[in-house]
PDB file of C-alpha atoms in Angstrom:
ATOM      1  CA  MET W 163     -59.114  94.435-110.225  1.00  0.00           C
ATOM      2  CA  ILE W 164     -57.101  95.585-113.386  1.00  0.00           C
ATOM      3  CA  THR W 165     -56.549  99.036-114.701  1.00  0.00           C
ATOM      4  CA  GLN W 166     -56.537 100.396-117.837  1.00  0.00           C
ATOM      5  CA  PRO W 167     -53.633  98.831-120.275  1.00  0.00           C
ATOM      6  CA  ASP W 168     -50.694 100.598-120.038  1.00  0.00           C
ATOM      7  CA  HIS W 169     -50.870 101.379-123.808  1.00  0.00           C
ATOM      8  CA  VAL W 170     -54.428 102.790-124.618  1.00  0.00           C
ATOM      9  CA  PRO W 171     -54.723 104.271-128.181  1.00  0.00           C
ATOM     10  CA  GLU W 172     -55.779 107.736-128.836  1.00  0.00           C
ATOM     11  CA  ARG W 173     -58.029 106.873-131.408  1.00  0.00           C
ATOM     12  CA  LEU W 174     -60.820 104.020-131.857  1.00  0.00           C
ATOM     13  CA  ALA W 175     -60.041 101.644-134.466  1.00  0.00           C
ATOM     14  CA  LEU W 176     -62.004  98.253-135.818  1.00  0.00           C
ATOM     15  CA  LEU W 177     -60.712  94.983-134.087  1.00  0.00           C
ATOM     16  CA  PRO W 178     -61.363  91.651-136.055  1.00  0.00           C
ATOM     17  CA  ALA W 179     -63.071  88.996-134.221  1.00  0.00           C
ATOM     18  CA  SER W 180     -60.191  86.531-135.843  1.00  0.00           C
ATOM     19  CA  ALA W 181     -57.832  88.584-133.758  1.00  0.00           C
ATOM     20  CA  VAL W 182     -59.550  88.786-130.049  1.00  0.00           C
ATOM     21  CA  ASP W 183     -58.907  85.319-128.367  1.00  0.00           C
ATOM     22  CA  ARG W 184     -55.402  85.883-127.957  1.00  0.00           C
ATOM     23  CA  PHE W 185     -56.202  88.962-125.514  1.00  0.00           C
ATOM     24  CA  LEU W 186     -59.322  87.739-123.883  1.00  0.00           C
ATOM     25  CA  THR W 187     -57.401  85.624-121.645  1.00  0.00           C
ATOM     26  CA  GLU W 188     -58.168  83.838-118.297  1.00  0.00           C
ATOM     27  CA  GLN W 189     -56.635  86.585-116.483  1.00  0.00           C
ATOM     28  CA  LEU W 190     -58.432  89.103-118.186  1.00  0.00           C
ATOM     29  CA  LEU W 191     -61.868  87.271-117.958  1.00  0.00           C
ATOM     30  CA  LYS W 192     -60.992  87.086-113.863  1.00  0.00           C
ATOM     31  CA  ALA W 193     -60.092  90.743-113.771  1.00  0.00           C
ATOM     32  CA  GLU W 194     -56.371  89.942-112.304  1.00  0.00           C
ATOM     33  CA  GLN W 195     -54.653  91.088-115.339  1.00  0.00           C
ATOM     34  CA  VAL W 196     -54.951  93.073-118.333  1.00  0.00           C
ATOM     35  CA  HIS W 197     -52.679  92.952-121.773  1.00  0.00           C
ATOM     36  CA  GLY W 198     -50.719  95.824-121.984  1.00  0.00           C
ATOM     37  CA  GLY W 199     -51.868  97.275-125.380  1.00  0.00           C
ATOM     38  CA  ILE W 200     -49.188  97.329-127.831  1.00  0.00           C
ATOM     39  CA  ASP W 201     -49.696  94.383-129.367  1.00  0.00           C
ATOM     40  CA  LEU W 202     -53.232  94.625-129.828  1.00  0.00           C
ATOM     41  CA  ALA W 203     -52.548  97.810-131.420  1.00  0.00           C
ATOM     42  CA  LYS W 204     -50.693  96.057-134.261  1.00  0.00           C
ATOM     43  CA  VAL W 205     -54.008  93.873-135.508  1.00  0.00           C
ATOM     44  CA  VAL W 206     -56.497  96.881-135.561  1.00  0.00           C
ATOM     45  CA  GLU W 207     -58.206  97.946-138.643  1.00  0.00           C
ATOM     46  CA  PRO W 208     -57.512 102.075-138.271  1.00  0.00           C
ATOM     47  CA  LEU W 209     -60.371 104.329-138.962  1.00  0.00           C
ATOM     48  CA  PRO W 210     -60.393 107.826-140.867  1.00  0.00           C
ATOM     49  CA  GLU W 211     -57.886 110.264-139.391  1.00  0.00           C
ATOM     50  CA  ASP W 212     -59.955 113.116-139.868  1.00  0.00           C
ATOM     51  CA  ASP W 213     -62.887 112.149-138.426  1.00  0.00           C
ATOM     52  CA  ALA W 214     -63.248 113.658-134.732  1.00  0.00           C
ATOM     53  CA  ARG W 215     -65.535 111.176-133.373  1.00  0.00           C
ATOM     54  CA  TRP W 216     -62.871 108.363-133.170  1.00  0.00           C
ATOM     55  CA  ALA W 217     -60.873 110.202-130.204  1.00  0.00           C
ATOM     56  CA  VAL W 218     -60.435 108.132-127.627  1.00  0.00           C
ATOM     57  CA  GLU W 219     -59.654 110.690-124.918  1.00  0.00           C
ATOM     58  CA  PRO W 220     -63.434 111.976-124.267  1.00  0.00           C
ATOM     59  CA  ILE W 221     -64.860 108.367-123.924  1.00  0.00           C
ATOM     60  CA  ARG W 222     -62.002 107.297-121.562  1.00  0.00           C
ATOM     61  CA  SER W 223     -62.766 110.360-119.472  1.00  0.00           C
ATOM     62  CA  LEU W 224     -66.694 109.523-119.397  1.00  0.00           C
ATOM     63  CA  VAL W 225     -65.823 105.873-118.156  1.00  0.00           C
ATOM     64  CA  GLU W 226     -63.473 107.178-115.641  1.00  0.00           C
ATOM     65  CA  ASP W 227     -65.902 109.791-114.141  1.00  0.00           C
ATOM     66  CA  ALA W 228     -68.829 107.075-114.654  1.00  0.00           C
ATOM     67  CA  MET W 229     -66.471 104.520-112.088  1.00  0.00           C
ATOM     68  CA  PHE W 230     -65.898 107.266-109.590  1.00  0.00           C
ATOM     69  CA  GLU W 231     -69.326 108.739-109.130  1.00  0.00           C
ATOM     70  CA  PHE W 232     -71.137 105.270-109.239  1.00  0.00           C
ATOM     71  CA  ARG W 233     -68.526 103.525-107.317  1.00  0.00           C
ATOM     72  CA  ASP W 234     -71.255 102.610-104.596  1.00  0.00           C
ATOM     73  CA  ASP W 235     -73.819 101.574-107.265  1.00  0.00           C
ATOM     74  CA  ARG W 236     -72.091 100.344-110.295  1.00  0.00           C
ATOM     75  CA  ILE W 237     -75.484  99.130-112.019  1.00  0.00           C
ATOM     76  CA  ARG W 238     -76.725 103.197-111.971  1.00  0.00           C
ATOM     77  CA  ALA W 239     -73.791 103.899-114.059  1.00  0.00           C
ATOM     78  CA  ASP W 240     -75.603 102.491-117.066  1.00  0.00           C
ATOM     79  CA  ALA W 241     -78.478 105.349-117.084  1.00  0.00           C
ATOM     80  CA  TRP W 242     -75.752 108.027-116.588  1.00  0.00           C
ATOM     81  CA  LEU W 243     -73.640 106.384-119.733  1.00  0.00           C
ATOM     82  CA  ALA W 244     -75.429 105.394-122.413  1.00  0.00           C
ATOM     83  CA  PRO W 245     -76.783 108.901-123.320  1.00  0.00           C
ATOM     84  CA  ARG W 246     -73.352 110.540-123.062  1.00  0.00           C
ATOM     85  CA  ILE W 247     -71.810 107.590-124.785  1.00  0.00           C
ATOM     86  CA  HIS W 248     -74.448 108.096-127.506  1.00  0.00           C
ATOM     87  CA  ALA W 249     -73.954 111.932-127.634  1.00  0.00           C
ATOM     88  CA  THR W 250     -70.277 111.273-127.829  1.00  0.00           C
ATOM     89  CA  LEU W 251     -69.830 109.020-130.745  1.00  0.00           C
ATOM     90  CA  ARG W 252     -72.613 110.194-132.950  1.00  0.00           C
ATOM     91  CA  LEU W 253     -72.624 107.302-134.883  1.00  0.00           C
ATOM     92  CA  THR W 254     -74.536 106.278-137.786  1.00  0.00           C
ATOM     93  CA  ARG W 255     -76.752 102.682-137.060  1.00  0.00           C
ATOM     94  CA  ARG W 256     -74.613 101.159-139.620  1.00  0.00           C
ATOM     95  CA  GLU W 257     -71.481 102.252-137.908  1.00  0.00           C
ATOM     96  CA  ALA W 258     -72.675 101.245-134.825  1.00  0.00           C
ATOM     97  CA  ALA W 259     -73.341  97.854-136.246  1.00  0.00           C
ATOM     98  CA  ASP W 260     -70.056  96.967-136.657  1.00  0.00           C
ATOM     99  CA  LYS W 261     -69.194  95.003-133.719  1.00  0.00           C
ATOM    100  CA  ARG W 262     -65.482  95.551-134.112  1.00  0.00           C
ATOM    101  CA  LEU W 263     -65.733  98.968-132.969  1.00  0.00           C
ATOM    102  CA  TRP W 264     -67.270  97.978-130.267  1.00  0.00           C
ATOM    103  CA  THR W 265     -64.789  95.048-129.597  1.00  0.00           C
ATOM    104  CA  HIS W 266     -61.893  97.741-129.723  1.00  0.00           C
ATOM    105  CA  LEU W 267     -63.764 100.203-127.349  1.00  0.00           C
ATOM    106  CA  ALA W 268     -64.014  97.108-124.622  1.00  0.00           C
ATOM    107  CA  LEU W 269     -60.496  95.277-124.968  1.00  0.00           C
ATOM    108  CA  ALA W 270     -58.009  98.242-126.075  1.00  0.00           C
ATOM    109  CA  VAL W 271     -59.494 101.730-124.546  1.00  0.00           C
ATOM    110  CA  ALA W 272     -61.736 100.548-121.482  1.00  0.00           C
ATOM    111  CA  PRO W 273     -61.361  96.790-120.505  1.00  0.00           C
ATOM    112  CA  ASP W 274     -60.872  98.461-116.920  1.00  0.00           C
ATOM    113  CA  TYR W 275     -64.520  99.766-117.280  1.00  0.00           C
ATOM    114  CA  VAL W 276     -66.163  96.137-118.269  1.00  0.00           C
ATOM    115  CA  ALA W 277     -64.362  94.615-115.303  1.00  0.00           C
ATOM    116  CA  TRP W 278     -65.416  97.279-113.062  1.00  0.00           C
ATOM    117  CA  ARG W 279     -69.066  97.137-114.347  1.00  0.00           C
ATOM    118  CA  HIS W 280     -69.387  93.473-115.342  1.00  0.00           C
ATOM    119  CA  LEU W 281     -67.399  91.553-112.804  1.00  0.00           C
ATOM    120  CA  SER W 282     -69.875  89.040-110.851  1.00  0.00           C
ATOM    121  CA  GLU W 283     -70.230  88.677-107.726  1.00  0.00           C
ATOM    122  CA  PRO W 284     -69.037  85.503-106.046  1.00  0.00           C
ATOM    123  CA  THR W 285     -72.154  82.884-105.190  1.00  0.00           C
ATOM    124  CA  SER W 286     -72.489  79.357-103.282  1.00  0.00           C
ATOM    125  CA  ALA W 287     -72.918  78.082-106.977  1.00  0.00           C
ATOM    126  CA  ARG W 288     -70.553  79.991-108.662  1.00  0.00           C
ATOM    127  CA  PRO W 289     -67.848  80.941-106.099  1.00  0.00           C
ATOM    128  CA  GLU W 290     -65.318  82.380-108.375  1.00  0.00           C
ATOM    129  CA  ARG W 291     -65.477  86.067-109.925  1.00  0.00           C
ATOM    130  CA  ARG W 292     -66.027  86.456-113.533  1.00  0.00           C
ATOM    131  CA  ILE W 293     -66.476  88.619-116.498  1.00  0.00           C
ATOM    132  CA  SER W 294     -68.305  86.944-119.155  1.00  0.00           C
ATOM    133  CA  ALA W 295     -66.517  86.997-123.075  1.00  0.00           C
ATOM    134  CA  GLU W 296     -69.882  88.603-124.517  1.00  0.00           C
ATOM    135  CA  ARG W 297     -69.205  92.020-122.680  1.00  0.00           C
ATOM    136  CA  PHE W 298     -66.142  92.283-124.407  1.00  0.00           C
ATOM    137  CA  GLN W 299     -67.235  90.635-127.653  1.00  0.00           C
ATOM    138  CA  GLY W 300     -71.111  89.683-127.618  1.00  0.00           C
ATOM    139  CA  PRO W 301     -74.404  90.681-129.032  1.00  0.00           C
ATOM    140  CA  ALA W 302     -75.930  94.282-128.594  1.00  0.00           C
ATOM    141  CA  ASP W 303     -77.731  93.273-125.878  1.00  0.00           C
ATOM    142  CA  ARG W 304     -75.103  91.974-124.101  1.00  0.00           C
ATOM    143  CA  GLN W 305     -71.567  93.727-125.083  1.00  0.00           C
ATOM    144  CA  CYS W 306     -70.838  96.297-122.675  1.00  0.00           C
ATOM    145  CA  PHE W 307     -70.891  99.411-124.380  1.00  0.00           C
ATOM    146  CA  SER W 308     -73.099  98.480-127.365  1.00  0.00           C
ATOM    147  CA  ARG W 309     -76.113  97.800-125.350  1.00  0.00           C
ATOM    148  CA  LEU W 310     -75.755 101.238-123.857  1.00  0.00           C
ATOM    149  CA  TRP W 311     -75.377 103.190-127.444  1.00  0.00           C
ATOM    150  CA  TRP W 312     -78.270 100.843-128.576  1.00  0.00           C
ATOM    151  CA  ALA W 313     -80.238 101.576-125.741  1.00  0.00           C
ATOM    152  CA  ALA W 314     -79.718 105.244-126.221  1.00  0.00           C
ATOM    153  CA  GLU W 315     -80.670 104.969-129.940  1.00  0.00           C
ATOM    154  CA  LEU W 316     -83.609 103.014-129.466  1.00  0.00           C
ATOM    155  CA  PHE W 317     -85.008 104.954-126.679  1.00  0.00           C
ATOM    156  CA  ARG W 318     -84.380 108.713-126.920  1.00  0.00           C
ATOM    157  CA  ASN W 319     -87.274 110.834-128.123  1.00  0.00           C
ATOM    158  CA  GLY W 320     -86.031 113.156-130.932  1.00  0.00           C
ATOM    159  CA  PRO W 321     -82.945 114.882-129.297  1.00  0.00           C
ATOM    160  CA  ASP W 322     -84.649 114.207-125.526  1.00  0.00           C
ATOM    161  CA  TYR W 323     -82.508 111.607-123.569  1.00  0.00           C
ATOM    162  CA  GLU W 324     -84.461 111.482-120.641  1.00  0.00           C
ATOM    163  CA  PRO W 325     -86.381 108.459-121.651  1.00  0.00           C
ATOM    164  CA  VAL W 326     -82.823 106.418-121.817  1.00  0.00           C
ATOM    165  CA  GLU W 327     -82.436 107.454-118.226  1.00  0.00           C
ATOM    166  CA  VAL W 328     -85.226 105.358-117.604  1.00  0.00           C
ATOM    167  CA  ALA W 329     -85.192 102.697-119.471  1.00  0.00           C
ATOM    168  CA  CYS W 330     -81.675 102.250-118.773  1.00  0.00           C
ATOM    169  CA  GLY W 331     -82.754 102.360-114.651  1.00  0.00           C
ATOM    170  CA  ASN W 332     -84.667  99.052-115.367  1.00  0.00           C
ATOM    171  CA  GLN W 333     -82.037  95.993-116.612  1.00  0.00           C
ATOM    172  CA  ASP W 334     -84.655  94.101-117.259  1.00  0.00           C
ATOM    173  CA  LEU W 335     -86.402  96.380-119.788  1.00  0.00           C
ATOM    174  CA  VAL W 336     -83.397  97.219-121.573  1.00  0.00           C
ATOM    175  CA  HIS W 337     -82.123  93.293-121.941  1.00  0.00           C
ATOM    176  CA  ASN W 338     -85.467  92.028-123.255  1.00  0.00           C
ATOM    177  CA  VAL W 339     -86.135  95.119-125.484  1.00  0.00           C
ATOM    178  CA  LEU W 340     -83.231  94.995-127.356  1.00  0.00           C
ATOM    179  CA  ARG W 341     -83.064  91.300-127.830  1.00  0.00           C
ATOM    180  CA  LYS W 342     -86.287  90.789-129.059  1.00  0.00           C
ATOM    181  CA  ASP W 343     -85.986  94.103-131.444  1.00  0.00           C
ATOM    182  CA  LEU W 344     -89.042  95.536-129.995  1.00  0.00           C
ATOM    183  CA  THR W 345     -88.337  99.136-130.179  1.00  0.00           C
ATOM    184  CA  ASP W 346     -87.573 100.015-134.080  1.00  0.00           C
ATOM    185  CA  HIS W 347     -90.796 101.454-133.696  1.00  0.00           C
ATOM    186  CA  ARG W 348     -90.463 104.597-131.906  1.00  0.00           C
ATOM    187  CA  PRO W 349     -93.783 104.538-130.473  1.00  0.00           C
ATOM    188  CA  THR W 350     -93.524 101.408-128.860  1.00  0.00           C
ATOM    189  CA  ALA W 351     -90.337 102.502-127.308  1.00  0.00           C
ATOM    190  CA  GLN W 352     -92.270 105.175-125.948  1.00  0.00           C
ATOM    191  CA  ALA W 353     -95.007 103.624-124.318  1.00  0.00           C
ATOM    192  CA  LEU W 354     -93.020 100.997-122.724  1.00  0.00           C
ATOM    193  CA  VAL W 355     -90.787 103.800-121.011  1.00  0.00           C
ATOM    194  CA  ARG W 356     -94.334 105.340-119.626  1.00  0.00           C
ATOM    195  CA  LEU W 357     -95.583 102.065-118.532  1.00  0.00           C
ATOM    196  CA  VAL W 358     -92.210 101.719-116.425  1.00  0.00           C
ATOM    197  CA  LYS W 359     -91.865 105.330-115.106  1.00  0.00           C
ATOM    198  CA  SER W 360     -95.462 105.229-113.874  1.00  0.00           C
ATOM    199  CA  GLY W 361     -94.910 101.885-112.317  1.00  0.00           C
ATOM    200  CA  LYS W 362     -97.325  99.736-114.256  1.00  0.00           C
ATOM    201  CA  ILE W 363     -94.514  97.122-114.891  1.00  0.00           C
ATOM    202  CA  THR W 364     -91.918  96.781-112.840  1.00  0.00           C
ATOM    203  CA  THR W 365     -90.294  93.188-112.258  1.00  0.00           C
ATOM    204  CA  GLY W 366     -88.341  91.409-115.129  1.00  0.00           C
ATOM    205  CA  ARG W 367     -91.070  88.590-115.016  1.00  0.00           C
ATOM    206  CA  GLU W 368     -93.869  91.219-116.217  1.00  0.00           C
ATOM    207  CA  ILE W 369     -91.738  93.140-118.728  1.00  0.00           C
ATOM    208  CA  ASN W 370     -90.810  89.798-120.134  1.00  0.00           C
ATOM    209  CA  GLY W 371     -94.851  88.655-119.913  1.00  0.00           C
ATOM    210  CA  LEU W 372     -95.659  92.059-121.777  1.00  0.00           C
ATOM    211  CA  SER W 373     -92.576  91.575-124.221  1.00  0.00           C
ATOM    212  CA  VAL W 374     -94.171  88.310-125.210  1.00  0.00           C
ATOM    213  CA  ALA W 375     -97.578  89.656-125.467  1.00  0.00           C
ATOM    214  CA  ILE W 376     -96.596  92.439-127.820  1.00  0.00           C
ATOM    215  CA  ASN W 377     -94.738  90.605-130.313  1.00  0.00           C
ATOM    216  CA  ALA W 378     -97.674  87.821-130.296  1.00  0.00           C
ATOM    217  CA  ALA W 379    -100.176  90.639-131.150  1.00  0.00           C
ATOM    218  CA  GLY W 380     -97.943  92.296-133.675  1.00  0.00           C
ATOM    219  CA  ALA W 381     -98.011  88.956-135.806  1.00  0.00           C
ATOM    220  CA  THR W 382    -101.969  90.069-136.713  1.00  0.00           C
ATOM    221  CA  LEU W 383    -101.882  93.755-135.897  1.00  0.00           C
ATOM    222  CA  VAL W 384     -99.495  96.152-137.640  1.00  0.00           C
ATOM    223  CA  TYR W 385     -98.553  98.922-135.157  1.00  0.00           C
ATOM    224  CA  ASP W 386     -97.690 101.469-137.444  1.00  0.00           C
ATOM    225  CA  VAL W 387    -101.313 101.639-138.381  1.00  0.00           C
ATOM    226  CA  LEU W 388    -102.510 102.109-134.656  1.00  0.00           C
ATOM    227  CA  ALA W 389     -99.378 104.335-133.701  1.00  0.00           C
ATOM    228  CA  PRO W 390     -98.188 105.981-136.667  1.00  0.00           C
ATOM    229  CA  ASP W 391     -94.611 107.498-136.590  1.00  0.00           C
ATOM    230  CA  GLU W 392     -93.230 110.753-138.981  1.00  0.00           C
ATOM    231  CA  PRO W 393     -90.169 109.138-141.078  1.00  0.00           C
ATOM    232  CA  ARG W 394     -86.634 110.280-140.090  1.00  0.00           C
ATOM    233  CA  ASP W 395     -85.098 113.147-141.532  1.00  0.00           C
ATOM    234  CA  PRO W 396     -81.818 111.883-142.199  1.00  0.00           C
ATOM    235  CA  VAL W 397     -79.998 115.041-142.937  1.00  0.00           C
ATOM    236  CA  ARG W 398     -80.800 116.044-139.555  1.00  0.00           C
ATOM    237  CA  LEU W 399     -78.800 113.102-138.466  1.00  0.00           C
ATOM    238  CA  ARG W 400     -75.818 114.024-140.863  1.00  0.00           C
ATOM    239  CA  ASP W 401     -75.829 117.335-139.607  1.00  0.00           C
ATOM    240  CA  TRP W 402     -75.470 116.453-135.676  1.00  0.00           C
ATOM    241  CA  ILE W 403     -72.506 114.202-136.695  1.00  0.00           C
ATOM    242  CA  ALA W 404     -70.960 116.661-138.902  1.00  0.00           C
ATOM    243  CA  GLU W 405     -71.048 119.119-135.486  1.00  0.00           C
ATOM    244  CA  ALA W 406     -69.042 116.280-133.594  1.00  0.00           C
ATOM    245  CA  GLU W 407     -65.824 118.391-134.953  1.00  0.00           C
ATOM    246  CA  THR W 408     -66.406 121.437-133.050  1.00  0.00           C
ATOM    247  CA  ALA W 409     -68.953 119.972-130.219  1.00  0.00           C
ATOM    248  CA  PRO W 410     -67.707 120.521-126.610  1.00  0.00           C
ATOM    249  CA  PRO W 411     -67.774 117.446-124.100  1.00  0.00           C
ATOM    250  CA  VAL W 412     -70.958 116.259-122.906  1.00  0.00           C
ATOM    251  CA  SER W 413     -72.021 117.557-119.677  1.00  0.00           C
ATOM    252  CA  ARG W 414     -71.709 115.597-116.562  1.00  0.00           C
ATOM    253  CA  HIS W 415     -74.600 117.477-114.457  1.00  0.00           C
ATOM    254  CA  VAL W 416     -77.279 117.717-117.248  1.00  0.00           C
ATOM    255  CA  LEU W 417     -78.427 115.517-120.091  1.00  0.00           C
ATOM    256  CA  PRO W 418     -77.001 116.198-123.633  1.00  0.00           C
ATOM    257  CA  GLU W 419     -79.091 116.758-126.629  1.00  0.00           C
ATOM    258  CA  GLY W 420     -79.357 114.132-129.279  1.00  0.00           C
ATOM    259  CA  PRO W 421     -79.765 114.752-133.211  1.00  0.00           C
ATOM    260  CA  ASP W 422     -82.718 117.547-133.878  1.00  0.00           C
ATOM    261  CA  GLU W 423     -85.262 115.296-134.868  1.00  0.00           C
ATOM    262  CA  ASP W 424     -89.192 115.358-134.217  1.00  0.00           C
ATOM    263  CA  PRO W 425     -90.127 114.048-130.956  1.00  0.00           C
ATOM    264  CA  VAL W 426     -92.834 110.858-131.121  1.00  0.00           C
ATOM    265  CA  PRO W 427     -96.148 111.773-132.030  1.00  0.00           C
ATOM    266  CA  GLU W 428     -97.975 112.091-128.497  1.00  0.00           C
ATOM    267  CA  GLU W 429    -101.390 110.613-129.875  1.00  0.00           C
ATOM    268  CA  SER W 430     -99.533 107.299-131.138  1.00  0.00           C
ATOM    269  CA  VAL W 431     -97.647 107.253-127.588  1.00  0.00           C
ATOM    270  CA  ALA W 432    -100.617 107.469-125.947  1.00  0.00           C
ATOM    271  CA  ALA W 433    -102.606 104.995-127.918  1.00  0.00           C
ATOM    272  CA  LEU W 434    -100.003 102.478-127.352  1.00  0.00           C
ATOM    273  CA  VAL W 435     -99.770 103.293-123.262  1.00  0.00           C
ATOM    274  CA  ASP W 436    -103.669 102.358-123.834  1.00  0.00           C
ATOM    275  CA  TYR W 437    -103.153  99.297-125.698  1.00  0.00           C
ATOM    276  CA  PHE W 438    -100.110  98.105-123.795  1.00  0.00           C
ATOM    277  CA  THR W 439    -102.227  98.073-120.593  1.00  0.00           C
ATOM    278  CA  GLU W 440    -104.628  95.973-121.672  1.00  0.00           C
ATOM    279  CA  LEU W 441    -102.592  93.790-123.022  1.00  0.00           C
ATOM    280  CA  PHE W 442    -100.653  93.281-119.730  1.00  0.00           C
ATOM    281  CA  GLU W 443    -103.827  92.538-118.051  1.00  0.00           C
ATOM    282  CA  THR W 444    -103.799  88.930-120.004  1.00  0.00           C
ATOM    283  CA  ALA W 445     -99.756  88.929-120.475  1.00  0.00           C
ATOM    284  CA  PRO W 446     -98.338  85.476-119.406  1.00  0.00           C
ATOM    285  CA  VAL W 447     -96.685  86.510-116.404  1.00  0.00           C
ATOM    286  CA  ARG W 448     -94.599  83.625-114.514  1.00  0.00           C
ATOM    287  CA  GLY W 449     -95.939  83.658-111.164  1.00  0.00           C
ATOM    288  CA  ARG W 450     -98.679  86.167-111.189  1.00  0.00           C
ATOM    289  CA  LYS W 451    -101.824  84.612-109.942  1.00  0.00           C
ATOM    290  CA  THR W 452    -104.690  84.855-112.378  1.00  0.00           C
ATOM    291  CA  GLU W 453    -108.604  84.573-111.417  1.00  0.00           C
ATOM    292  CA  VAL W 454    -110.530  81.657-111.973  1.00  0.00           C
TER     293      VAL W 454
END
């Protein structure tokens, strides 16, 4: 298994797609050898020096703690790391949509974490262990770190990250929801978490079937009408981001707090839980027996 590069930058930067191929080598994808880091540092676009959010040390410390704490069950690291990555970086959605930031984090700062978390196990069909290149440079639902940040952003309930832990504890929920853009409506996100937490939906097939049904119903039903949400106050987010300058490191033992935004209206979540429960009864779940 690879270790971190010899040269780890002190600050995050933007790594353009055009510069990635020379560092995304076969040796790296097989977790055999990592680049040295010096040459990569020459092709990045720096971020503002006066912004405390771009310090690398807090992120390196988090991933090292995650690799130690979850060394016997690496999948469980997602639920622990997602809220802490989100609370540490304190990004706007526009900043988080820039793939160059996540590519730099994965390739320059923590390629050893990407390998630790996503190196495949050998199978009879594919005996060679390998990391998918998408884990370094890929869409939001696949890239190692962006998937965690977006999961935290979409599933948090105001400042409360507890729903994020539930969501990230179910790989199928995170993958299906991020891939299908279901949770930009906050009550939908919280209703899905409630259904998972209650055990009403558990398997990947069930989650995928319900996701299909939710998308189909959304073509004729506006969820904003059935389950209205309060508009977000951008000032609270800006204040939370500005506090990054003086914020202490996130706790390893209790969940951090996100932006001081109002939680989702409870009546909206309850309405969607009931509606999605009804949808699930007729959702196209592969392999589920239906009554004749």
